[in-house]
């Protein structure tokens, strides 16, 4: 089956620190992988995505590389800001049959950045 | 502006009452989705629709119902059979149901039980 496991939070960092949020997945076939971000009281926004192995998604200083050999899609940022404080969700997209396109989400990781 | 709207922002349900959450999109997307979010549990899929007049159950469909009579609308009804409805409900859509397609989310509706 399809599933996503991501690093449990909360994660607390000082401004300008390096961020890694681990994400591993189990999937049949060739899924796409996504990172979404959720600010308090809001819906989810796409942060970045990768649609095939070895692809790197990037946006707003965040990066993640689709590693098929380790079934991972870890999120990284070299220097976090207070405005990055949010909940981050890793997700995969099913690639076949009646479930085509449905997303499977990890539990989310709360990030708090202090000035 | 194109986007997804959900209403109301907050909804209160009494015991034994059915309530309907609205989801409208003007993005001309074929696929639409409903998720439930509980603290610490991520998002769980309730129902999804790949095309008008068709929908499938997700992982937690019991106690919920949907319709897809128009491309732009995908309302969710929380029935009295849903014993624990308190949660944050998110609607999403994508151009079509495909493995590489991005889902775009609405702002959500928070449902509370009186």
XYZ file of C-alpha atoms in Angstrom:
229
model
C 0.000 0.000 0.000
C 0.859 3.687 0.001
C 1.973 5.535 3.111
C 4.155 8.418 4.279
C 6.158 8.665 7.478
C 7.595 11.986 8.502
C 9.644 13.210 11.385
C 7.621 13.947 14.475
C 7.730 17.409 15.865
C 7.670 19.868 17.197
C 10.893 21.253 15.783
C 12.194 24.446 17.372
C 15.048 26.401 15.784
C 16.708 29.768 16.055
C 16.575 32.113 13.102
C 19.219 31.339 10.435
C 19.592 27.730 11.595
C 19.622 24.803 9.156
C 16.408 22.838 8.804
C 15.861 19.193 7.922
C 12.497 17.455 8.144
C 12.727 13.776 7.270
C 10.147 12.056 5.097
C 10.115 8.451 3.901
C 7.463 6.699 1.890
C 6.090 3.323 0.871
C 4.445 3.124 -2.511
C 3.531 0.866 -5.360
C 4.560 2.067 -8.774
C 5.968 5.534 -9.420
C 4.371 8.171 -7.206
C 4.974 11.903 -7.217
C 6.092 13.503 -3.961
C 5.003 16.804 -2.422
C 5.676 19.101 0.478
C 2.790 21.286 1.629
C 2.857 24.024 4.283
C 0.005 25.106 6.558
C -0.056 28.389 8.460
C -2.315 28.659 11.538
C -6.018 28.510 10.728
C -5.458 28.211 6.987
C -5.579 25.601 4.258
C -2.515 23.935 2.771
C -0.226 25.534 0.203
C 2.076 23.639 -2.110
C 5.686 24.291 -1.175
C 7.430 22.075 -3.732
C 7.099 18.809 -5.591
C 9.064 16.211 -7.555
C 7.542 13.856 -10.073
C 10.305 11.346 -10.763
C 13.374 9.830 -9.161
C 16.370 12.178 -8.666
C 14.236 15.262 -9.330
C 14.835 18.143 -6.938
C 11.940 20.389 -6.018
C 12.739 23.871 -4.734
C 10.880 26.996 -3.660
C 11.520 29.938 -1.294
C 14.870 28.478 -0.227
C 13.418 25.046 0.564
C 14.645 21.970 -1.300
C 13.851 18.262 -1.408
C 15.234 15.493 -3.630
C 13.227 12.432 -4.680
C 15.427 9.466 -3.682
C 14.006 6.201 -4.920
C 16.872 4.104 -3.545
C 16.160 5.269 0.001
C 12.434 6.002 -0.563
C 12.932 9.458 0.912
C 12.018 13.078 0.226
C 13.619 15.074 3.034
C 12.884 18.808 3.252
C 15.833 21.171 3.824
C 16.451 24.886 4.157
C 19.804 26.452 4.778
C 18.668 29.407 6.890
C 15.202 29.531 8.414
C 13.262 32.686 9.229
C 10.596 33.415 11.814
C 8.078 33.552 8.961
C 8.787 29.864 8.176
C 6.997 28.855 11.377
C 4.186 26.550 10.241
C 3.189 22.899 9.925
C 4.846 20.997 7.066
C 3.254 17.955 5.426
C 4.919 15.405 3.191
C 2.602 13.636 0.730
C 2.685 11.189 -2.144
C 0.349 10.875 -5.087
C -0.949 7.463 -6.150
C -0.194 6.579 -9.747
C -2.758 4.039 -10.800
C -6.340 2.806 -11.028
C -9.272 4.340 -9.242
C -6.906 5.951 -6.704
C -5.001 7.850 -9.402
C -4.027 11.263 -8.116
C -5.201 10.877 -4.534
C -2.740 12.085 -1.937
C -1.443 10.198 1.072
C -0.214 12.533 3.802
C 2.237 12.233 6.645
C 1.129 13.452 10.081
C 2.771 16.844 9.742
C 5.727 18.474 11.506
C 5.259 21.666 13.490
C 8.174 24.083 13.010
C 8.709 27.062 15.301
C 11.506 29.530 14.577
C 12.602 31.960 17.287
C 14.259 35.318 16.547
C -9.284 35.757 -8.886
C -9.328 32.018 -9.356
C -9.448 29.814 -6.330
C -11.342 27.575 -3.976
C -13.861 28.934 -1.519
C -15.257 27.088 1.465
C -18.137 28.219 3.595
C -18.864 28.767 6.330
C -15.558 29.336 8.121
C -17.074 27.972 11.356
C -20.060 25.646 11.644
C -21.859 24.400 14.699
C -23.798 21.157 14.729
C -26.379 19.980 17.223
C -26.894 16.340 18.125
C -28.784 14.432 15.424
C -28.422 17.206 12.890
C -27.074 16.955 9.353
C -24.923 19.846 8.185
C -23.527 20.673 4.752
C -20.161 22.218 4.033
C -19.803 24.134 0.802
C -16.846 23.915 -1.590
C -16.729 25.907 -4.819
C -13.883 26.317 -7.301
C -13.552 28.547 -10.359
C -10.319 26.964 -11.586
C -12.086 24.727 -14.130
C -10.631 21.683 -12.370
C -12.057 18.234 -13.011
C -11.015 16.571 -9.739
C -12.120 17.566 -6.243
C -11.374 16.166 -2.792
C -12.530 16.384 0.826
C -10.127 15.872 3.724
C -10.568 15.817 7.459
C -7.799 17.162 9.704
C -7.515 16.260 13.376
C -4.672 17.443 15.621
C -1.560 15.313 15.186
C -3.152 13.043 12.576
C -2.420 14.733 9.299
C -5.095 14.775 6.619
C -7.400 11.859 5.921
C -9.359 11.518 2.699
C -13.147 11.410 3.037
C -14.388 11.433 -0.573
C -13.035 12.372 -3.955
C -14.429 12.999 -7.398
C -12.445 12.638 -10.601
C -15.226 13.963 -12.823
C -18.759 15.359 -12.653
C -21.447 12.903 -11.522
C -18.873 10.459 -10.185
C -17.213 10.117 -6.788
C -15.429 7.508 -4.685
C -15.114 6.841 -0.986
C -11.838 7.643 0.671
C -10.476 6.182 3.880
C -13.053 7.583 6.323
C -16.312 7.958 4.354
C -18.644 6.550 7.012
C -21.047 9.205 8.279
C -20.433 11.516 5.306
C -22.052 12.006 1.908
C -21.225 14.083 -1.169
C -22.619 15.047 -4.543
C -20.973 16.307 -7.723
C -23.709 17.699 -9.933
C -21.629 20.588 -11.245
C -17.959 20.782 -12.117
C -17.333 23.721 -9.811
C -19.150 22.434 -6.722
C -18.523 19.494 -4.351
C -20.584 19.863 -1.141
C -19.975 17.589 1.832
C -22.774 16.585 4.205
C -21.864 15.468 7.695
C -24.722 13.238 8.795
C -25.939 12.361 12.266
C -24.257 8.970 11.789
C -20.845 10.662 12.146
C -20.386 10.418 15.904
C -17.239 12.477 16.196
C -17.525 15.260 13.618
C -15.459 17.922 15.383
C -12.539 18.621 13.028
C -11.124 20.977 10.416
C -12.442 20.113 6.937
C -10.437 20.940 3.841
C -11.566 20.866 0.241
C -9.076 20.600 -2.616
C -9.085 20.422 -6.393
C -6.716 19.552 -9.209
C -6.815 20.030 -12.974
C -7.435 16.328 -13.327
C -6.808 13.201 -11.313
C -3.213 12.469 -12.209
C -0.101 11.356 -10.376
C 1.835 14.565 -11.139
C -1.026 16.989 -10.577
C -0.927 19.507 -7.746
C -3.921 19.749 -5.449
C -4.969 23.266 -4.445
C -6.650 23.728 -1.091
C -9.406 25.951 0.194
C -9.180 27.835 3.515
C -11.130 25.185 5.420
C -14.246 24.924 7.577
C -14.026 24.221 11.289
C -16.936 22.108 12.518
C -17.828 22.123 16.182
C -20.478 20.164 18.043
C -22.776 21.960 20.462
